[in-house]
Amino acid sequence: MSRTPQPHSTAALERAMNAALSAALRGPRGANPLVGASVLAADGTLVTGHHAGAGTPHAEVEAVRAAHAAGIDLTTATMCVTLEPCTHHGRTGPCAQLLLEAGVPEVVIARKDPNPGAAGGIAVLESAGVRVRTGLLEDRATALNDRWLSAVEQSRPFVTLKLAQSLDGRIAAADGTSQWITSPASRERVHRLRALADGVVVGTGTALADDPRLTARIAARAGTDGSPHDSTGLHSRTGGNTEEDTPASQPVPVVVGLRAPAPNSHLARNPRTVHLRTRDPLAALQDLHARGLEHVLVEGGAGLAGALVRADLVDSLEVHLAPVLLGEGRPALAGLGVSTLAEAVRWLPDPAADWDTAPPAAATDTVLRLVPAARDRGSSTPDHAPHTGTAPPGPGVAAPEAVPAASAPAASAAPHSPRKD
């Protein structure tokens, strides 16, 4: 097959890469990076594709489909992609091989994939005679996935922290009552979020106080008290009637802390529960990563949430704000170590797509989807800033030496996969 790329100016290639970067933001954050791709035809026609999250086709697949639909001759086109095409065999197959089969003669890559299990696409393409260029708008591509890249560098899962709180930042009233601060619609959204995660994490205090199941019950029918936990006819994320029907499809329940769950608690009776006996948040996350968990949802309590935020280990923050004021009550976060405004931990709206594809439900709560601001540069510009001007590169946080966590055996954990195709 003839591979004859049409020469394009630097401006044309930057336009195509900008389109790919913008397309990447149509996907949600999580275990997989945000990735966008564009196909630049010989006549300048431009189409894009993006990765819509774990279990969906990769960006290159969608861009090739869009090119076919637009009647573009791929054998004379150039593909621009924000991250090196993968080479591993998952549910979608290796993207590098897809581009070879499509006859694409030239591929422009913003940045290489740091994950050794997925990298190698550049070598595959070049060995087959494809012209490969790298580094175009690399800073923006790095900024796009700065938190995912930090997780890869630190050998830990991508961390989403969920806070369900009152307007004044309380997760319980002064007497400890907390069920329920947020609305049924918010709690249903939480179950859908659990279904996307590999694990749901709580501290020992929350495990002892609330006796949670930490299961994902989507399309749940609320019980008489409005609680998803007391529902009947519940559906697991694979469509079973209860979470016990298909335990392997459920997120792994995780407890972090030195105290053990109560002997007769839901978590103690669940053989899949992982108890990490450590107070080192990075060590706990690295242990989970070694077990194959790539995206975890942290649901509390205040001490664990505060420790993760303080250690800069929270990659996305989802806050459910109920229109109530509790005054003297339990705070959502503890131990941040902030003593003056200059030390405040700042967040910004996440420009990426909402992970929740369910139709919006009528609710009184406000949902905030946030990502960390560039706190180490004293800037209000997010590390993942969209594509107006040059965004700063990601922080590239190096992984500190982990403190080994005494924990449950990992023999039954799934092997680690670099991306959840």
PDB file of C-alpha atoms in Angstrom, residues 17-272:
ATOM      1  CA  MET A  17      -3.394  19.067  17.082  1.00  0.00           C
ATOM      2  CA  ASN A  18      -5.413  21.802  18.791  1.00  0.00           C
ATOM      3  CA  ALA A  19      -8.533  20.107  17.471  1.00  0.00           C
ATOM      4  CA  ALA A  20      -7.342  16.819  18.947  1.00  0.00           C
ATOM      5  CA  LEU A  21      -6.635  18.452  22.309  1.00  0.00           C
ATOM      6  CA  SER A  22     -10.094  20.017  22.363  1.00  0.00           C
ATOM      7  CA  ALA A  23     -11.658  16.682  21.431  1.00  0.00           C
ATOM      8  CA  ALA A  24      -9.841  14.988  24.312  1.00  0.00           C
ATOM      9  CA  LEU A  25     -11.769  17.141  26.786  1.00  0.00           C
ATOM     10  CA  ARG A  26     -15.004  15.508  25.633  1.00  0.00           C
ATOM     11  CA  GLY A  27     -13.945  12.425  27.558  1.00  0.00           C
ATOM     12  CA  PRO A  28     -14.108  11.917  31.341  1.00  0.00           C
ATOM     13  CA  ARG A  29     -11.189  11.610  33.735  1.00  0.00           C
ATOM     14  CA  GLY A  30     -10.475   8.306  35.409  1.00  0.00           C
ATOM     15  CA  ALA A  31      -8.329   5.217  34.969  1.00  0.00           C
ATOM     16  CA  ASN A  32      -7.555   6.130  31.375  1.00  0.00           C
ATOM     17  CA  PRO A  33      -5.972   9.371  30.171  1.00  0.00           C
ATOM     18  CA  LEU A  34      -7.837  11.996  28.196  1.00  0.00           C
ATOM     19  CA  VAL A  35      -6.918  11.381  24.566  1.00  0.00           C
ATOM     20  CA  GLY A  36      -7.987  13.082  21.359  1.00  0.00           C
ATOM     21  CA  ALA A  37      -7.093  12.472  17.735  1.00  0.00           C
ATOM     22  CA  SER A  38      -7.670  14.269  14.460  1.00  0.00           C
ATOM     23  CA  VAL A  39      -7.277  13.354  10.800  1.00  0.00           C
ATOM     24  CA  LEU A  40      -6.028  16.063   8.480  1.00  0.00           C
ATOM     25  CA  ALA A  41      -6.889  15.260   4.875  1.00  0.00           C
ATOM     26  CA  ALA A  42      -4.812  16.265   1.888  1.00  0.00           C
ATOM     27  CA  ASP A  43      -7.343  19.004   1.057  1.00  0.00           C
ATOM     28  CA  GLY A  44      -7.341  20.351   4.620  1.00  0.00           C
ATOM     29  CA  THR A  45     -10.535  18.669   5.767  1.00  0.00           C
ATOM     30  CA  LEU A  46     -10.324  17.940   9.485  1.00  0.00           C
ATOM     31  CA  VAL A  47     -12.219  15.389  11.580  1.00  0.00           C
ATOM     32  CA  THR A  48     -11.695  14.353  15.199  1.00  0.00           C
ATOM     33  CA  GLY A  49     -12.258  11.529  17.637  1.00  0.00           C
ATOM     34  CA  HIS A  50     -11.880  11.137  21.388  1.00  0.00           C
ATOM     35  CA  HIS A  51     -11.741   8.429  24.030  1.00  0.00           C
ATOM     36  CA  ALA A  52     -14.941   8.423  26.056  1.00  0.00           C
ATOM     37  CA  GLY A  53     -13.565   6.420  28.986  1.00  0.00           C
ATOM     38  CA  ALA A  54     -12.777   2.858  29.987  1.00  0.00           C
ATOM     39  CA  GLY A  55     -14.635   0.320  27.885  1.00  0.00           C
ATOM     40  CA  THR A  56     -15.045   2.618  24.880  1.00  0.00           C
ATOM     41  CA  PRO A  57     -13.027   2.839  21.628  1.00  0.00           C
ATOM     42  CA  HIS A  58      -9.778   4.771  21.748  1.00  0.00           C
ATOM     43  CA  ALA A  59      -9.468   8.184  20.133  1.00  0.00           C
ATOM     44  CA  GLU A  60      -7.624   6.846  17.078  1.00  0.00           C
ATOM     45  CA  VAL A  61     -10.457   4.395  16.392  1.00  0.00           C
ATOM     46  CA  GLU A  62     -13.050   7.154  16.514  1.00  0.00           C
ATOM     47  CA  ALA A  63     -10.950   9.442  14.313  1.00  0.00           C
ATOM     48  CA  VAL A  64     -10.543   6.727  11.677  1.00  0.00           C
ATOM     49  CA  ARG A  65     -14.296   6.113  11.750  1.00  0.00           C
ATOM     50  CA  ALA A  66     -14.943   9.837  11.333  1.00  0.00           C
ATOM     51  CA  ALA A  67     -12.507   9.964   8.422  1.00  0.00           C
ATOM     52  CA  HIS A  68     -14.260   7.090   6.676  1.00  0.00           C
ATOM     53  CA  ALA A  69     -17.635   8.770   7.218  1.00  0.00           C
ATOM     54  CA  ALA A  70     -16.278  12.006   5.710  1.00  0.00           C
ATOM     55  CA  GLY A  71     -14.859  10.198   2.684  1.00  0.00           C
ATOM     56  CA  ILE A  72     -11.248  11.052   3.554  1.00  0.00           C
ATOM     57  CA  ASP A  73      -8.503   9.040   1.863  1.00  0.00           C
ATOM     58  CA  LEU A  74      -6.438   7.918   4.844  1.00  0.00           C
ATOM     59  CA  THR A  75      -3.512   6.867   2.642  1.00  0.00           C
ATOM     60  CA  THR A  76      -2.746  10.530   1.964  1.00  0.00           C
ATOM     61  CA  ALA A  77      -3.823  11.936   5.328  1.00  0.00           C
ATOM     62  CA  THR A  78      -2.009  12.861   8.532  1.00  0.00           C
ATOM     63  CA  MET A  79      -3.230  11.810  11.955  1.00  0.00           C
ATOM     64  CA  CYS A  80      -2.521  13.968  14.996  1.00  0.00           C
ATOM     65  CA  VAL A  81      -2.929  12.334  18.399  1.00  0.00           C
ATOM     66  CA  THR A  82      -2.364  13.788  21.863  1.00  0.00           C
ATOM     67  CA  LEU A  83      -0.749  10.634  23.303  1.00  0.00           C
ATOM     68  CA  GLU A  84       1.372   7.925  21.704  1.00  0.00           C
ATOM     69  CA  PRO A  85      -0.819   5.204  20.145  1.00  0.00           C
ATOM     70  CA  CYS A  86      -0.948   2.098  22.309  1.00  0.00           C
ATOM     71  CA  THR A  87       0.450  -1.323  21.445  1.00  0.00           C
ATOM     72  CA  HIS A  88      -1.218  -3.538  24.039  1.00  0.00           C
ATOM     73  CA  HIS A  89      -4.092  -5.874  23.353  1.00  0.00           C
ATOM     74  CA  GLY A  90      -7.169  -4.897  25.318  1.00  0.00           C
ATOM     75  CA  ARG A  91     -10.830  -4.813  24.442  1.00  0.00           C
ATOM     76  CA  THR A  92     -10.129  -2.508  21.494  1.00  0.00           C
ATOM     77  CA  GLY A  93      -6.813  -3.826  20.168  1.00  0.00           C
ATOM     78  CA  PRO A  94      -3.587  -1.881  19.645  1.00  0.00           C
ATOM     79  CA  CYS A  95      -4.093   1.515  18.031  1.00  0.00           C
ATOM     80  CA  ALA A  96      -0.687   1.472  16.346  1.00  0.00           C
ATOM     81  CA  GLN A  97      -1.733  -1.609  14.388  1.00  0.00           C
ATOM     82  CA  LEU A  98      -5.046   0.038  13.510  1.00  0.00           C
ATOM     83  CA  LEU A  99      -3.217   2.969  11.919  1.00  0.00           C
ATOM     84  CA  LEU A 100      -1.040   0.591   9.907  1.00  0.00           C
ATOM     85  CA  GLU A 101      -4.063  -1.297   8.646  1.00  0.00           C
ATOM     86  CA  ALA A 102      -5.793   1.983   7.756  1.00  0.00           C
ATOM     87  CA  GLY A 103      -2.781   2.995   5.644  1.00  0.00           C
ATOM     88  CA  VAL A 104      -2.098   6.280   7.451  1.00  0.00           C
ATOM     89  CA  PRO A 105       1.293   7.489   6.137  1.00  0.00           C
ATOM     90  CA  GLU A 106       2.078  10.128   8.767  1.00  0.00           C
ATOM     91  CA  VAL A 107       1.328  10.382  12.473  1.00  0.00           C
ATOM     92  CA  VAL A 108       2.065  13.442  14.604  1.00  0.00           C
ATOM     93  CA  ILE A 109       2.172  12.717  18.344  1.00  0.00           C
ATOM     94  CA  ALA A 110       2.088  15.405  21.017  1.00  0.00           C
ATOM     95  CA  ARG A 111       3.772  13.359  23.722  1.00  0.00           C
ATOM     96  CA  LYS A 112       5.041   9.855  24.385  1.00  0.00           C
ATOM     97  CA  ASP A 113       3.175   7.516  26.704  1.00  0.00           C
ATOM     98  CA  PRO A 114       5.164   7.099  29.953  1.00  0.00           C
ATOM     99  CA  ASN A 115       3.410   3.841  30.752  1.00  0.00           C
ATOM    100  CA  PRO A 116       5.654   0.966  29.618  1.00  0.00           C
ATOM    101  CA  GLY A 117       2.692  -1.374  29.253  1.00  0.00           C
ATOM    102  CA  ALA A 118       1.050   0.839  26.634  1.00  0.00           C
ATOM    103  CA  ALA A 119       4.009   2.615  25.028  1.00  0.00           C
ATOM    104  CA  GLY A 120       5.861   1.445  21.939  1.00  0.00           C
ATOM    105  CA  GLY A 121       3.523   2.737  19.269  1.00  0.00           C
ATOM    106  CA  ILE A 122       6.149   5.059  17.830  1.00  0.00           C
ATOM    107  CA  ALA A 123       8.573   2.179  17.235  1.00  0.00           C
ATOM    108  CA  VAL A 124       5.848   0.032  15.662  1.00  0.00           C
ATOM    109  CA  LEU A 125       4.822   2.783  13.271  1.00  0.00           C
ATOM    110  CA  GLU A 126       8.348   3.762  12.287  1.00  0.00           C
ATOM    111  CA  SER A 127       9.374   0.162  11.675  1.00  0.00           C
ATOM    112  CA  ALA A 128       6.501  -0.121   9.188  1.00  0.00           C
ATOM    113  CA  GLY A 129       7.627   2.979   7.285  1.00  0.00           C
ATOM    114  CA  VAL A 130       5.178   5.479   8.751  1.00  0.00           C
ATOM    115  CA  ARG A 131       6.546   8.978   9.162  1.00  0.00           C
ATOM    116  CA  VAL A 132       6.292   9.881  12.864  1.00  0.00           C
ATOM    117  CA  ARG A 133       6.784  13.301  14.415  1.00  0.00           C
ATOM    118  CA  THR A 134       6.640  13.926  18.145  1.00  0.00           C
ATOM    119  CA  GLY A 135       6.527  16.917  20.477  1.00  0.00           C
ATOM    120  CA  LEU A 136       3.988  19.137  18.714  1.00  0.00           C
ATOM    121  CA  LEU A 137       2.194  21.105  21.471  1.00  0.00           C
ATOM    122  CA  GLU A 138       3.705  18.700  23.987  1.00  0.00           C
ATOM    123  CA  ASP A 139       3.286  21.106  26.917  1.00  0.00           C
ATOM    124  CA  ARG A 140      -0.442  21.300  26.325  1.00  0.00           C
ATOM    125  CA  ALA A 141      -0.758  17.547  25.991  1.00  0.00           C
ATOM    126  CA  THR A 142       1.165  17.099  29.233  1.00  0.00           C
ATOM    127  CA  ALA A 143      -1.009  19.668  30.985  1.00  0.00           C
ATOM    128  CA  LEU A 144      -4.132  17.913  29.726  1.00  0.00           C
ATOM    129  CA  ASN A 145      -3.277  14.779  31.720  1.00  0.00           C
ATOM    130  CA  ASP A 146      -1.022  16.142  34.426  1.00  0.00           C
ATOM    131  CA  ARG A 147      -2.860  14.318  37.226  1.00  0.00           C
ATOM    132  CA  TRP A 148      -3.034  11.019  35.347  1.00  0.00           C
ATOM    133  CA  LEU A 149       0.673  11.349  34.559  1.00  0.00           C
ATOM    134  CA  SER A 150       1.445  11.979  38.222  1.00  0.00           C
ATOM    135  CA  ALA A 151      -0.461   8.824  39.139  1.00  0.00           C
ATOM    136  CA  VAL A 152       1.559   6.827  36.605  1.00  0.00           C
ATOM    137  CA  GLU A 153       4.839   8.283  37.881  1.00  0.00           C
ATOM    138  CA  GLN A 154       3.913   7.516  41.489  1.00  0.00           C
ATOM    139  CA  SER A 155       2.671   3.986  40.699  1.00  0.00           C
ATOM    140  CA  ARG A 156      -0.728   4.682  42.230  1.00  0.00           C
ATOM    141  CA  PRO A 157      -4.345   4.758  41.063  1.00  0.00           C
ATOM    142  CA  PHE A 158      -6.102   7.863  39.829  1.00  0.00           C
ATOM    143  CA  VAL A 159      -7.912   9.213  42.906  1.00  0.00           C
ATOM    144  CA  THR A 160     -11.371  10.771  42.970  1.00  0.00           C
ATOM    145  CA  LEU A 161     -12.493  12.221  46.297  1.00  0.00           C
ATOM    146  CA  LYS A 162     -16.225  12.558  46.869  1.00  0.00           C
ATOM    147  CA  LEU A 163     -17.568  14.916  49.540  1.00  0.00           C
ATOM    148  CA  ALA A 164     -21.272  15.053  50.422  1.00  0.00           C
ATOM    149  CA  GLN A 165     -21.747  18.031  52.676  1.00  0.00           C
ATOM    150  CA  SER A 166     -23.833  20.950  53.838  1.00  0.00           C
ATOM    151  CA  LEU A 167     -23.298  24.468  52.574  1.00  0.00           C
ATOM    152  CA  ASP A 168     -21.070  25.147  55.557  1.00  0.00           C
ATOM    153  CA  GLY A 169     -18.868  22.129  54.907  1.00  0.00           C
ATOM    154  CA  ARG A 170     -20.321  19.650  57.403  1.00  0.00           C
ATOM    155  CA  ILE A 171     -20.743  15.929  56.799  1.00  0.00           C
ATOM    156  CA  ALA A 172     -22.708  15.337  60.003  1.00  0.00           C
ATOM    157  CA  ALA A 173     -24.561  17.338  62.623  1.00  0.00           C
ATOM    158  CA  ALA A 174     -23.127  17.946  66.058  1.00  0.00           C
ATOM    159  CA  ASP A 175     -24.792  14.784  67.399  1.00  0.00           C
ATOM    160  CA  GLY A 176     -23.308  12.691  64.599  1.00  0.00           C
ATOM    161  CA  THR A 177     -26.467  12.265  62.510  1.00  0.00           C
ATOM    162  CA  SER A 178     -25.769  12.343  58.778  1.00  0.00           C
ATOM    163  CA  GLN A 179     -28.400  10.287  56.931  1.00  0.00           C
ATOM    164  CA  TRP A 180     -29.202  11.952  54.772  1.00  0.00           C
ATOM    165  CA  ILE A 181     -27.636  15.351  54.086  1.00  0.00           C
ATOM    166  CA  THR A 182     -27.798  15.075  50.304  1.00  0.00           C
ATOM    167  CA  SER A 183     -30.716  14.177  48.058  1.00  0.00           C
ATOM    168  CA  PRO A 184     -31.674  10.753  46.653  1.00  0.00           C
ATOM    169  CA  ALA A 185     -30.560  11.957  43.202  1.00  0.00           C
ATOM    170  CA  SER A 186     -27.099  12.733  44.550  1.00  0.00           C
ATOM    171  CA  ARG A 187     -26.857   9.356  46.223  1.00  0.00           C
ATOM    172  CA  GLU A 188     -27.841   7.614  42.996  1.00  0.00           C
ATOM    173  CA  ARG A 189     -25.097   9.563  41.220  1.00  0.00           C
ATOM    174  CA  VAL A 190     -22.628   8.305  43.829  1.00  0.00           C
ATOM    175  CA  HIS A 191     -23.593   4.723  43.049  1.00  0.00           C
ATOM    176  CA  ARG A 192     -22.948   5.354  39.366  1.00  0.00           C
ATOM    177  CA  LEU A 193     -19.572   6.834  40.284  1.00  0.00           C
ATOM    178  CA  ARG A 194     -18.759   3.775  42.380  1.00  0.00           C
ATOM    179  CA  ALA A 195     -19.586   1.592  39.391  1.00  0.00           C
ATOM    180  CA  LEU A 196     -16.856   3.333  37.370  1.00  0.00           C
ATOM    181  CA  ALA A 197     -14.170   2.895  40.013  1.00  0.00           C
ATOM    182  CA  ASP A 198     -12.004  -0.142  40.691  1.00  0.00           C
ATOM    183  CA  GLY A 199     -12.197   0.420  44.430  1.00  0.00           C
ATOM    184  CA  VAL A 200     -14.120   2.449  47.014  1.00  0.00           C
ATOM    185  CA  VAL A 201     -11.983   3.618  49.921  1.00  0.00           C
ATOM    186  CA  VAL A 202     -12.895   4.746  53.441  1.00  0.00           C
ATOM    187  CA  GLY A 203     -10.992   5.263  56.663  1.00  0.00           C
ATOM    188  CA  THR A 204     -11.447   3.035  59.666  1.00  0.00           C
ATOM    189  CA  GLY A 205     -13.478   5.701  61.471  1.00  0.00           C
ATOM    190  CA  THR A 206     -16.076   5.752  58.702  1.00  0.00           C
ATOM    191  CA  ALA A 207     -16.094   1.962  58.512  1.00  0.00           C
ATOM    192  CA  LEU A 208     -16.784   1.686  62.249  1.00  0.00           C
ATOM    193  CA  ALA A 209     -19.324   4.519  62.440  1.00  0.00           C
ATOM    194  CA  ASP A 210     -21.401   3.836  59.311  1.00  0.00           C
ATOM    195  CA  ASP A 211     -20.991   0.092  58.622  1.00  0.00           C
ATOM    196  CA  PRO A 212     -21.052   0.752  54.855  1.00  0.00           C
ATOM    197  CA  ARG A 213     -21.155  -1.865  52.111  1.00  0.00           C
ATOM    198  CA  LEU A 214     -19.257   0.293  49.574  1.00  0.00           C
ATOM    199  CA  THR A 215     -21.042  -1.425  46.699  1.00  0.00           C
ATOM    200  CA  ALA A 216     -22.330   0.072  43.469  1.00  0.00           C
ATOM    201  CA  ARG A 217     -26.079  -0.184  43.163  1.00  0.00           C
ATOM    202  CA  ILE A 218     -27.184   1.555  40.034  1.00  0.00           C
ATOM    203  CA  ALA A 219     -30.777   1.974  38.900  1.00  0.00           C
ATOM    204  CA  ALA A 220     -31.628   1.404  42.543  1.00  0.00           C
ATOM    205  CA  ARG A 221     -35.133   1.618  43.886  1.00  0.00           C
ATOM    206  CA  ALA A 222     -35.087   3.555  47.161  1.00  0.00           C
ATOM    207  CA  GLY A 223     -36.389   1.950  50.330  1.00  0.00           C
ATOM    208  CA  THR A 224     -38.995   3.422  52.585  1.00  0.00           C
ATOM    209  CA  ASP A 225     -36.464   5.731  54.198  1.00  0.00           C
ATOM    210  CA  GLY A 226     -35.036   6.851  50.843  1.00  0.00           C
ATOM    211  CA  SER A 227     -31.786   5.001  51.435  1.00  0.00           C
ATOM    212  CA  PRO A 228     -30.189   3.080  48.556  1.00  0.00           C
ATOM    213  CA  HIS A 229     -28.685   0.764  51.201  1.00  0.00           C
ATOM    214  CA  ASP A 230     -32.164  -0.486  52.152  1.00  0.00           C
ATOM    215  CA  SER A 231     -33.384  -0.910  48.607  1.00  0.00           C
ATOM    216  CA  THR A 232     -34.783  -4.106  47.162  1.00  0.00           C
ATOM    217  CA  GLY A 233     -34.446  -5.226  43.592  1.00  0.00           C
ATOM    218  CA  LEU A 234     -31.104  -3.437  43.284  1.00  0.00           C
ATOM    219  CA  HIS A 235     -28.892  -3.786  40.248  1.00  0.00           C
ATOM    220  CA  SER A 236     -25.159  -4.251  40.225  1.00  0.00           C
ATOM    221  CA  ARG A 237     -23.149  -2.539  37.529  1.00  0.00           C
ATOM    222  CA  THR A 238     -23.490  -5.635  35.346  1.00  0.00           C
ATOM    223  CA  GLY A 239     -27.239  -5.820  35.751  1.00  0.00           C
ATOM    224  CA  GLY A 240     -27.604  -8.336  38.582  1.00  0.00           C
ATOM    225  CA  ASN A 241     -30.352  -8.031  41.158  1.00  0.00           C
ATOM    226  CA  THR A 242     -28.060  -7.353  44.112  1.00  0.00           C
ATOM    227  CA  GLU A 243     -24.412  -6.588  44.660  1.00  0.00           C
ATOM    228  CA  GLU A 244     -23.907 -10.167  45.891  1.00  0.00           C
ATOM    229  CA  ASP A 245     -24.987 -11.615  42.515  1.00  0.00           C
ATOM    230  CA  THR A 246     -21.818 -10.590  40.684  1.00  0.00           C
ATOM    231  CA  PRO A 247     -19.183  -9.669  43.292  1.00  0.00           C
ATOM    232  CA  ALA A 248     -16.344  -9.600  40.747  1.00  0.00           C
ATOM    233  CA  SER A 249     -18.131  -6.775  38.920  1.00  0.00           C
ATOM    234  CA  GLN A 250     -18.236  -4.644  42.042  1.00  0.00           C
ATOM    235  CA  PRO A 251     -15.534  -2.175  43.100  1.00  0.00           C
ATOM    236  CA  VAL A 252     -13.148  -3.529  45.706  1.00  0.00           C
ATOM    237  CA  PRO A 253     -14.058  -2.245  49.187  1.00  0.00           C
ATOM    238  CA  VAL A 254     -10.994  -0.782  50.899  1.00  0.00           C
ATOM    239  CA  VAL A 255     -10.452   0.311  54.497  1.00  0.00           C
ATOM    240  CA  VAL A 256      -7.364   2.376  55.375  1.00  0.00           C
ATOM    241  CA  GLY A 257      -6.197   2.706  58.973  1.00  0.00           C
ATOM    242  CA  LEU A 258      -4.897   0.763  61.928  1.00  0.00           C
ATOM    243  CA  ARG A 259      -8.228  -0.276  63.451  1.00  0.00           C
ATOM    244  CA  ALA A 260     -10.074  -3.244  61.970  1.00  0.00           C
ATOM    245  CA  PRO A 261     -13.733  -3.104  60.886  1.00  0.00           C
ATOM    246  CA  ALA A 262     -16.177  -4.513  63.424  1.00  0.00           C
ATOM    247  CA  PRO A 263     -16.272  -8.337  63.234  1.00  0.00           C
ATOM    248  CA  ASN A 264     -19.923  -8.527  62.158  1.00  0.00           C
ATOM    249  CA  SER A 265     -19.847  -5.510  59.843  1.00  0.00           C
ATOM    250  CA  HIS A 266     -20.622  -5.657  56.133  1.00  0.00           C
ATOM    251  CA  LEU A 267     -16.985  -5.021  55.273  1.00  0.00           C
ATOM    252  CA  ALA A 268     -15.665  -7.677  57.646  1.00  0.00           C
ATOM    253  CA  ARG A 269     -18.030 -10.263  56.160  1.00  0.00           C
ATOM    254  CA  ASN A 270     -17.070  -9.406  52.580  1.00  0.00           C
ATOM    255  CA  PRO A 271     -14.113 -11.613  51.542  1.00  0.00           C
ATOM    256  CA  ARG A 272     -13.071  -9.041  48.945  1.00  0.00           C
TER     257      ARG A 272
END
